[in-house]
mmCIF file of C-alpha atoms in Angstrom:
data_model
loop_
_atom_site.group_PDB
_atom_site.id
_atom_site.type_symbol
_atom_site.label_atom_id
_atom_site.label_comp_id
_atom_site.label_asym_id
_atom_site.label_seq_id
_atom_site.Cartn_x
_atom_site.Cartn_y
_atom_site.Cartn_z
ATOM 1 C CA UNK A 46 0.031 -0.055 -0.065
ATOM 2 C CA UNK A 47 1.513 3.237 -1.114
ATOM 3 C CA UNK A 48 0.092 5.961 1.128
ATOM 4 C CA UNK A 49 1.578 9.420 0.455
ATOM 5 C CA UNK A 50 3.960 10.666 3.234
ATOM 6 C CA UNK A 51 1.918 14.016 3.415
ATOM 7 C CA UNK A 52 -1.095 12.192 4.803
ATOM 8 C CA UNK A 53 0.996 10.656 7.636
ATOM 9 C CA UNK A 54 2.622 14.007 8.419
ATOM 10 C CA UNK A 55 -0.903 15.604 8.555
ATOM 11 C CA UNK A 56 -2.228 12.725 10.557
ATOM 12 C CA UNK A 57 0.816 13.246 13.220
ATOM 13 C CA UNK A 58 -0.168 16.924 13.745
ATOM 14 C CA UNK A 59 -3.927 16.270 13.903
ATOM 15 C CA UNK A 60 -3.390 13.535 16.507
ATOM 16 C CA UNK A 61 -0.756 15.555 18.393
ATOM 17 C CA UNK A 62 -3.081 18.587 18.739
ATOM 18 C CA UNK A 63 -6.475 16.620 18.724
ATOM 19 C CA UNK A 64 -7.677 19.367 16.225
ATOM 20 C CA UNK A 65 -8.117 19.834 12.642
ATOM 21 C CA UNK A 66 -7.927 23.546 12.999
ATOM 22 C CA UNK A 67 -4.775 23.594 15.063
ATOM 23 C CA UNK A 68 -3.000 21.239 12.713
ATOM 24 C CA UNK A 69 -4.072 23.421 9.699
ATOM 25 C CA UNK A 70 -2.434 26.420 11.382
ATOM 26 C CA UNK A 71 0.886 24.586 12.131
ATOM 27 C CA UNK A 72 0.987 23.280 8.515
ATOM 28 C CA UNK A 73 -0.005 26.523 7.019
ATOM 29 C CA UNK A 74 -2.994 24.980 5.376
ATOM 30 C CA UNK A 75 -6.721 25.168 5.281
ATOM 31 C CA UNK A 76 -9.041 23.155 7.564
ATOM 32 C CA UNK A 77 -10.972 21.559 4.670
ATOM 33 C CA UNK A 78 -7.775 20.400 3.087
ATOM 34 C CA UNK A 79 -6.664 18.817 6.365
ATOM 35 C CA UNK A 80 -10.076 17.169 6.786
ATOM 36 C CA UNK A 81 -10.153 15.893 3.275
ATOM 37 C CA UNK A 82 -6.603 14.447 3.611
ATOM 38 C CA UNK A 83 -7.569 12.533 6.713
ATOM 39 C CA UNK A 84 -10.770 11.247 5.131
ATOM 40 C CA UNK A 85 -8.622 10.011 2.255
ATOM 41 C CA UNK A 86 -6.182 8.371 4.595
ATOM 42 C CA UNK A 87 -8.994 6.559 6.514
ATOM 43 C CA UNK A 88 -10.382 5.303 3.123
ATOM 44 C CA UNK A 89 -6.944 4.047 1.980
ATOM 45 C CA UNK A 90 -6.323 2.239 5.349
ATOM 46 C CA UNK A 91 -9.717 0.954 5.517
ATOM 47 C CA UNK A 92 -10.486 1.888 9.065
ATOM 48 C CA UNK A 93 -11.400 5.040 11.203
ATOM 49 C CA UNK A 94 -8.652 6.737 12.827
ATOM 50 C CA UNK A 95 -10.352 9.609 14.617
ATOM 51 C CA UNK A 96 -13.609 10.040 16.679
ATOM 52 C CA UNK A 97 -14.939 13.626 15.897
ATOM 53 C CA UNK A 98 -16.864 15.855 18.172
ATOM 54 C CA UNK A 99 -17.515 19.507 18.662
ATOM 55 C CA UNK A 100 -14.584 19.536 21.170
ATOM 56 C CA UNK A 101 -12.158 18.218 18.599
ATOM 57 C CA UNK A 102 -10.904 14.845 17.699
ATOM 58 C CA UNK A 103 -9.529 11.857 19.656
ATOM 59 C CA UNK A 104 -7.900 8.798 18.253
ATOM 60 C CA UNK A 105 -9.727 5.367 17.871
ATOM 61 C CA UNK A 106 -7.809 2.217 18.973
ATOM 62 C CA UNK A 107 -6.576 1.945 15.340
ATOM 63 C CA UNK A 108 -5.473 5.512 15.330
ATOM 64 C CA UNK A 109 -3.519 4.985 18.564
ATOM 65 C CA UNK A 110 -1.789 2.002 17.005
ATOM 66 C CA UNK A 111 -0.874 4.097 13.917
ATOM 67 C CA UNK A 112 0.165 7.149 15.950
ATOM 68 C CA UNK A 113 2.658 5.008 17.950
ATOM 69 C CA UNK A 114 4.504 4.280 14.724
ATOM 70 C CA UNK A 115 4.022 7.636 13.109
ATOM 71 C CA UNK A 116 5.210 9.491 16.088
ATOM 72 C CA UNK A 117 8.526 7.761 16.212
ATOM 73 C CA UNK A 118 9.055 8.261 12.388
ATOM 74 C CA UNK A 119 8.072 11.907 12.572
ATOM 75 C CA UNK A 120 10.447 12.479 15.602
ATOM 76 C CA UNK A 121 13.395 10.789 13.750
ATOM 77 C CA UNK A 122 12.806 12.860 10.598
ATOM 78 C CA UNK A 123 12.756 16.141 12.782
ATOM 79 C CA UNK A 124 15.823 14.926 14.529
ATOM 80 C CA UNK A 125 17.618 14.238 11.105
ATOM 81 C CA UNK A 126 16.613 17.695 9.798
ATOM 82 C CA UNK A 127 18.073 19.401 12.929
ATOM 83 C CA UNK A 128 21.226 17.309 12.699
ATOM 84 C CA UNK A 129 21.715 18.359 9.016
ATOM 85 C CA UNK A 130 21.098 21.969 9.765
ATOM 86 C CA UNK A 131 23.575 21.830 12.616
ATOM 87 C CA UNK A 132 26.170 20.072 10.452
ATOM 88 C CA UNK A 133 25.643 22.689 7.667
ATOM 89 C CA UNK A 134 26.371 25.394 10.057
ATOM 90 C CA UNK A 135 29.317 23.421 11.538
ATOM 91 C CA UNK A 136 27.887 23.629 15.080
ATOM 92 C CA UNK A 137 28.340 19.804 15.208
ATOM 93 C CA UNK A 138 29.430 16.777 13.068
ATOM 94 C CA UNK A 139 32.574 14.895 12.624
ATOM 95 C CA UNK A 140 35.362 14.275 10.096
ATOM 96 C CA UNK A 141 37.881 11.409 9.852
ATOM 97 C CA UNK A 142 41.222 12.165 8.357
ATOM 98 C CA UNK A 143 44.090 9.673 7.597
ATOM 99 C CA UNK A 144 47.480 11.405 7.664
ATOM 100 C CA UNK A 145 51.143 10.543 7.365
ATOM 101 C CA UNK A 146 53.550 11.764 10.064
ATOM 102 C CA UNK A 147 55.326 14.348 7.855
ATOM 103 C CA UNK A 148 52.003 15.759 6.794
ATOM 104 C CA UNK A 149 50.714 15.912 10.340
ATOM 105 C CA UNK A 150 53.833 17.905 11.375
ATOM 106 C CA UNK A 151 54.307 19.831 8.164
ATOM 107 C CA UNK A 152 50.700 21.275 7.672
ATOM 108 C CA UNK A 153 47.793 19.405 9.139
ATOM 109 C CA UNK A 154 48.407 20.283 12.905
ATOM 110 C CA UNK A 155 48.249 24.029 12.013
ATOM 111 C CA UNK A 156 45.055 23.614 10.024
ATOM 112 C CA UNK A 157 43.488 21.434 12.781
ATOM 113 C CA UNK A 158 44.296 24.217 15.311
ATOM 114 C CA UNK A 159 42.592 26.876 13.254
ATOM 115 C CA UNK A 160 39.550 24.426 12.379
ATOM 116 C CA UNK A 161 38.840 23.511 16.016
ATOM 117 C CA UNK A 162 39.153 27.077 17.311
ATOM 118 C CA UNK A 163 36.616 28.161 14.536
ATOM 119 C CA UNK A 164 34.305 24.987 14.873
ATOM 120 C CA UNK A 165 34.610 23.648 18.332
ATOM 121 C CA UNK A 166 31.519 21.565 18.094
ATOM 122 C CA UNK A 167 32.903 19.309 15.309
ATOM 123 C CA UNK A 168 34.643 16.059 16.356
ATOM 124 C CA UNK A 169 37.877 15.212 14.904
ATOM 125 C CA UNK A 170 39.071 11.693 14.147
ATOM 126 C CA UNK A 171 42.784 11.644 13.125
ATOM 127 C CA UNK A 172 44.536 8.495 12.222
ATOM 128 C CA UNK A 173 48.257 8.809 11.977
ATOM 129 C CA UNK A 174 49.363 6.387 9.394
ATOM 130 C CA UNK A 175 51.798 5.730 6.687
ATOM 131 C CA UNK A 176 50.965 7.050 3.224
ATOM 132 C CA UNK A 177 50.026 3.802 1.984
ATOM 133 C CA UNK A 178 47.866 2.997 4.957
ATOM 134 C CA UNK A 179 46.117 6.360 4.747
ATOM 135 C CA UNK A 180 45.263 5.847 1.040
ATOM 136 C CA UNK A 181 44.051 2.286 1.691
ATOM 137 C CA UNK A 182 41.862 3.623 4.445
ATOM 138 C CA UNK A 183 40.502 6.231 2.098
ATOM 139 C CA UNK A 184 39.772 3.757 -0.618
ATOM 140 C CA UNK A 185 37.962 1.563 1.895
ATOM 141 C CA UNK A 186 35.908 4.422 3.178
ATOM 142 C CA UNK A 187 37.538 4.263 6.661
ATOM 143 C CA UNK A 188 38.452 7.962 6.452
ATOM 144 C CA UNK A 189 37.023 10.834 4.506
ATOM 145 C CA UNK A 190 40.225 12.540 3.506
ATOM 146 C CA UNK A 191 43.868 11.700 3.409
ATOM 147 C CA UNK A 192 46.652 14.170 3.939
ATOM 148 C CA UNK A 193 50.014 12.629 3.129
ATOM 149 C CA UNK A 194 53.457 13.090 1.964
ATOM 150 C CA UNK A 195 54.084 11.828 -1.672
ATOM 151 C CA UNK A 196 55.487 11.046 -4.556
ATOM 152 C CA UNK A 197 52.817 9.343 -6.330
ATOM 153 C CA UNK A 198 52.833 5.792 -7.032
ATOM 154 C CA UNK A 199 50.889 3.386 -9.367
ATOM 155 C CA UNK A 200 48.211 2.411 -6.968
ATOM 156 C CA UNK A 201 46.838 5.811 -6.853
ATOM 157 C CA UNK A 202 44.197 5.839 -9.420
ATOM 158 C CA UNK A 203 40.843 7.475 -10.221
ATOM 159 C CA UNK A 204 38.452 8.199 -8.567
ATOM 160 C CA UNK A 205 41.159 9.700 -6.177
ATOM 161 C CA UNK A 206 42.122 13.293 -6.763
ATOM 162 C CA UNK A 207 45.285 14.713 -5.526
ATOM 163 C CA UNK A 208 45.909 18.449 -4.560
ATOM 164 C CA UNK A 209 49.505 19.439 -3.882
ATOM 165 C CA UNK A 210 49.377 21.641 -0.700
ATOM 166 C CA UNK A 211 52.972 22.220 0.376
ATOM 167 C CA UNK A 212 56.262 21.366 -1.218
ATOM 168 C CA UNK A 213 59.075 20.442 1.067
ATOM 169 C CA UNK A 214 62.630 19.288 0.837
ATOM 170 C CA UNK A 215 64.561 16.727 3.021
ATOM 171 C CA UNK A 216 68.048 17.378 4.121
ATOM 172 C CA UNK A 217 70.825 15.084 5.388
ATOM 173 C CA UNK A 218 71.540 15.392 9.129
ATOM 174 C CA UNK A 219 73.800 13.905 11.619
ATOM 175 C CA UNK A 220 74.419 14.086 15.471
ATOM 176 C CA UNK A 221 77.472 15.469 17.407
ATOM 177 C CA UNK A 222 79.693 12.465 16.145
ATOM 178 C CA UNK A 223 79.234 13.599 12.548
ATOM 179 C CA UNK A 224 79.487 17.312 13.113
ATOM 180 C CA UNK A 225 82.689 17.636 11.074
ATOM 181 C CA UNK A 226 80.674 16.626 7.981
ATOM 182 C CA UNK A 227 78.758 19.926 8.157
ATOM 183 C CA UNK A 228 81.867 21.599 6.834
ATOM 184 C CA UNK A 229 81.917 19.833 3.593
ATOM 185 C CA UNK A 230 79.558 18.879 0.753
ATOM 186 C CA UNK A 231 78.945 15.110 0.294
ATOM 187 C CA UNK A 232 78.120 13.042 -2.787
ATOM 188 C CA UNK A 233 75.413 10.391 -2.624
ATOM 189 C CA UNK A 234 78.058 7.667 -3.029
ATOM 190 C CA UNK A 235 79.933 8.947 0.099
ATOM 191 C CA UNK A 236 76.782 8.387 2.119
ATOM 192 C CA UNK A 237 77.693 4.610 2.057
ATOM 193 C CA UNK A 238 80.612 5.320 4.184
ATOM 194 C CA UNK A 239 78.386 6.256 7.183
ATOM 195 C CA UNK A 240 75.559 4.388 9.007
ATOM 196 C CA UNK A 241 72.227 5.351 7.381
ATOM 197 C CA UNK A 242 68.992 5.627 9.254
ATOM 198 C CA UNK A 243 65.831 5.262 7.055
ATOM 199 C CA UNK A 244 62.124 4.418 7.122
ATOM 200 C CA UNK A 245 61.384 0.878 6.755
ATOM 201 C CA UNK A 246 60.832 -0.903 3.404
ATOM 202 C CA UNK A 247 56.993 -0.798 3.540
ATOM 203 C CA UNK A 248 56.937 3.015 3.342
ATOM 204 C CA UNK A 249 56.803 5.373 0.409
ATOM 205 C CA UNK A 250 59.801 7.187 1.884
ATOM 206 C CA UNK A 251 62.004 4.129 1.508
ATOM 207 C CA UNK A 252 60.794 3.638 -2.087
ATOM 208 C CA UNK A 253 61.520 7.314 -2.786
ATOM 209 C CA UNK A 254 65.148 6.969 -1.629
ATOM 210 C CA UNK A 255 65.582 3.515 -3.227
ATOM 211 C CA UNK A 256 64.689 5.208 -6.622
ATOM 212 C CA UNK A 257 66.979 8.244 -5.908
ATOM 213 C CA UNK A 258 69.872 6.133 -5.063
ATOM 214 C CA UNK A 259 69.192 4.075 -8.112
ATOM 215 C CA UNK A 260 69.368 7.178 -10.268
ATOM 216 C CA UNK A 261 72.765 7.695 -8.964
ATOM 217 C CA UNK A 262 73.751 4.110 -9.781
ATOM 218 C CA UNK A 263 73.797 3.269 -6.081
ATOM 219 C CA UNK A 264 72.190 0.468 -4.070
ATOM 220 C CA UNK A 265 70.280 1.628 -1.035
ATOM 221 C CA UNK A 266 71.522 -0.265 2.081
ATOM 222 C CA UNK A 267 70.395 1.435 5.345
ATOM 223 C CA UNK A 268 71.985 0.380 8.496
ATOM 224 C CA UNK A 269 68.874 1.000 10.606
ATOM 225 C CA UNK A 270 65.224 0.994 9.492
ATOM 226 C CA UNK A 271 62.637 2.547 11.582
ATOM 227 C CA UNK A 272 58.842 3.111 11.561
ATOM 228 C CA UNK A 273 58.517 6.930 11.926
ATOM 229 C CA UNK A 274 60.170 10.199 11.265
ATOM 230 C CA UNK A 275 60.411 10.949 15.001
ATOM 231 C CA UNK A 276 62.402 7.710 15.506
ATOM 232 C CA UNK A 277 64.833 8.822 12.834
ATOM 233 C CA UNK A 278 65.456 12.135 14.463
ATOM 234 C CA UNK A 279 65.767 10.523 17.880
ATOM 235 C CA UNK A 280 68.343 7.995 16.558
ATOM 236 C CA UNK A 281 70.371 10.812 14.811
ATOM 237 C CA UNK A 282 70.365 12.773 17.966
ATOM 238 C CA UNK A 283 71.798 9.875 19.830
ATOM 239 C CA UNK A 284 74.645 9.389 17.140
ATOM 240 C CA UNK A 285 73.468 6.155 15.795
ATOM 241 C CA UNK A 286 73.783 7.364 12.221
ATOM 242 C CA UNK A 287 72.885 9.931 9.631
ATOM 243 C CA UNK A 288 69.451 10.293 8.157
ATOM 244 C CA UNK A 289 67.173 12.244 5.742
ATOM 245 C CA UNK A 290 64.614 14.387 7.370
ATOM 246 C CA UNK A 291 62.329 17.290 6.195
ATOM 247 C CA UNK A 292 63.975 20.568 6.745
ATOM 248 C CA UNK A 293 60.931 22.072 8.682
ATOM 249 C CA UNK A 294 60.843 18.996 10.887
ATOM 250 C CA UNK A 295 64.502 19.292 11.974
ATOM 251 C CA UNK A 296 64.873 23.056 12.236
ATOM 252 C CA UNK A 297 64.508 23.235 15.945
ATOM 253 C CA UNK A 298 66.917 20.387 16.598
ATOM 254 C CA UNK A 299 69.487 22.162 14.358
ATOM 255 C CA UNK A 300 68.904 25.405 16.242
ATOM 256 C CA UNK A 301 69.739 23.876 19.633
ATOM 257 C CA UNK A 302 72.853 21.996 18.322
ATOM 258 C CA UNK A 303 71.310 18.576 18.682
ATOM 259 C CA UNK A 304 71.957 17.684 14.995
ATOM 260 C CA UNK A 305 73.864 19.208 12.147
ATOM 261 C CA UNK A 306 72.892 19.584 8.459
ATOM 262 C CA UNK A 307 75.360 17.723 6.233
ATOM 263 C CA UNK A 308 75.433 19.777 2.904
ATOM 264 C CA UNK A 309 74.918 17.630 -0.445
ATOM 265 C CA UNK A 310 76.433 18.515 -3.692
ATOM 266 C CA UNK A 311 73.110 17.659 -5.338
ATOM 267 C CA UNK A 312 70.067 18.376 -3.115
ATOM 268 C CA UNK A 313 67.274 15.805 -2.535
ATOM 269 C CA UNK A 314 64.388 16.420 -4.922
ATOM 270 C CA UNK A 315 61.240 18.112 -3.505
ATOM 271 C CA UNK A 316 58.263 16.143 -2.318
ATOM 272 C CA UNK A 317 54.807 17.325 -1.544
ATOM 273 C CA UNK A 318 52.289 17.231 1.303
ATOM 274 C CA UNK A 319 49.109 16.379 -0.553
ATOM 275 C CA UNK A 320 45.313 16.271 0.056
ATOM 276 C CA UNK A 321 43.863 13.219 -1.422
ATOM 277 C CA UNK A 322 40.015 13.015 -2.043
ATOM 278 C CA UNK A 323 37.698 10.307 -3.393
ATOM 279 C CA UNK A 324 35.321 12.161 -5.556
ATOM 280 C CA UNK A 325 33.039 9.178 -6.140
ATOM 281 C CA UNK A 326 31.743 9.697 -2.623
ATOM 282 C CA UNK A 327 29.420 12.426 -1.321
ATOM 283 C CA UNK A 328 31.031 15.097 0.809
ATOM 284 C CA UNK A 329 29.344 16.841 3.621
ATOM 285 C CA UNK A 330 29.647 20.455 4.852
ATOM 286 C CA UNK A 331 32.376 19.535 7.384
ATOM 287 C CA UNK A 332 34.462 17.738 4.862
ATOM 288 C CA UNK A 333 34.137 20.526 2.366
ATOM 289 C CA UNK A 334 35.099 23.071 5.059
ATOM 290 C CA UNK A 335 38.181 21.141 5.981
ATOM 291 C CA UNK A 336 39.218 20.846 2.369
ATOM 292 C CA UNK A 337 38.845 24.584 1.961
ATOM 293 C CA UNK A 338 40.995 25.349 5.035
ATOM 294 C CA UNK A 339 43.704 22.888 3.957
ATOM 295 C CA UNK A 340 43.915 24.812 0.686
ATOM 296 C CA UNK A 341 43.977 28.187 2.071
ATOM 297 C CA UNK A 342 47.176 29.961 1.611
ATOM 298 C CA UNK A 343 48.620 27.246 -0.537
ATOM 299 C CA UNK A 344 49.433 27.232 -4.180
ATOM 300 C CA UNK A 345 47.099 24.353 -4.578
ATOM 301 C CA UNK A 346 47.581 22.321 -7.693
ATOM 302 C CA UNK A 347 44.812 19.839 -8.497
ATOM 303 C CA UNK A 348 46.039 16.733 -10.239
ATOM 304 C CA UNK A 349 43.479 14.281 -11.833
ATOM 305 C CA UNK A 350 45.228 11.107 -11.258
ATOM 306 C CA UNK A 351 45.294 8.779 -14.310
ATOM 307 C CA UNK A 352 47.291 5.590 -14.657
ATOM 308 C CA UNK A 353 49.433 7.329 -17.201
ATOM 309 C CA UNK A 354 50.185 10.264 -15.026
ATOM 310 C CA UNK A 355 50.784 7.855 -11.912
ATOM 311 C CA UNK A 356 53.144 5.801 -13.911
ATOM 312 C CA UNK A 357 55.172 8.924 -15.092
ATOM 313 C CA UNK A 358 55.433 10.234 -11.494
ATOM 314 C CA UNK A 359 56.498 6.722 -10.227
ATOM 315 C CA UNK A 360 59.215 6.498 -12.951
ATOM 316 C CA UNK A 361 60.616 10.066 -11.837
ATOM 317 C CA UNK A 362 60.222 9.094 -8.216
ATOM 318 C CA UNK A 363 59.230 12.478 -7.174
ATOM 319 C CA UNK A 364 57.044 15.553 -8.169
ATOM 320 C CA UNK A 365 58.820 17.884 -10.576
#
C-alpha cells in the first residue's frame, strides 16, 4: 500500500493537537484540506482513525496504534533535519582524516588548530598512518580525507584526486659524532661510508630513496630501518647514524645544536604534502570546509590522477 507521506505528516499533527484547526495552522494549510486528507487516509487504510466531536478529535484504537509508529518516524525525521542544519552550520558533526607523520607535522596540525578554534563542536578523528595505509583507508571508506607526503605511485588511481598543498625538501643530518661533515659537501656515493637511518621498506619514503639512489647508480642499504620520522630524529640525535629528514621537521633540533645539516652537492628532490580525496563519494559540509581550510594560503595544484600520470610520477620518483 503506497500511502503518501503527506497524509501521515498531517495525521501526526492532527493527532498531536487533537484538532483539525490547530493542525491546519501549524501546517499553514486550510482546515477543509486537512479534513479531506484525513478522510482519504482513513479510506486508503480501511479503518476509522479519529472520533470527531464539537470538542475536537480523539484517536480510535486503530488511530492510537498508527500514531505510535508515526510519532517515532516523525521525531526521527525532525531529528535528522536538525542534525543536518547543525552540521551545515558546523555547530556539530565529525570528520575522519588519515594522515602521514610528515603531513601531520608539516601542515595538518596547524590547520586542525585553526579549524577547532573556529568550529569547536565538530569532532575530529585523526589516524596517524603511513601514506599507503592512509590511502588504503580512504579507498575503503574508513576515512573521508587523506593528507599525506608523496611522490605518487601506481596504486593511486581514479576516482582519487590529489591536490598538492605544500612542497618540502629533506636534508641530510647527523648528530654530534658527525658534526665535522657539516663543513663539507657530500656526494650520494659517499653516504655509504656512514651508517644510514631510514624508514622501513614498507613506506613510500623508503621507495623514494631507493629510486633516488638508483638514479645515481647506487644500491640503498640502510643500517637502521625505523617506522617513523620521529624515530629517525631520535636516533640521529643519539649518534646512531645519519638520516634524511624534512627541513621544517629538523629546524628546532639544528637550532639547539642537537643535530647538524650535512650539505649535499646535489640536493634531494622536493616532495609534497598532498590532500587526497575520493570524488566518487558524497562530501558533507564539514569535509568541504576542512578541504577549504587545507587549501587556504597554498598554491594548490589539483592533479587528476590517471594511470598514465601515476606511472610517469612513479618513474621520476618525485614531483617535478
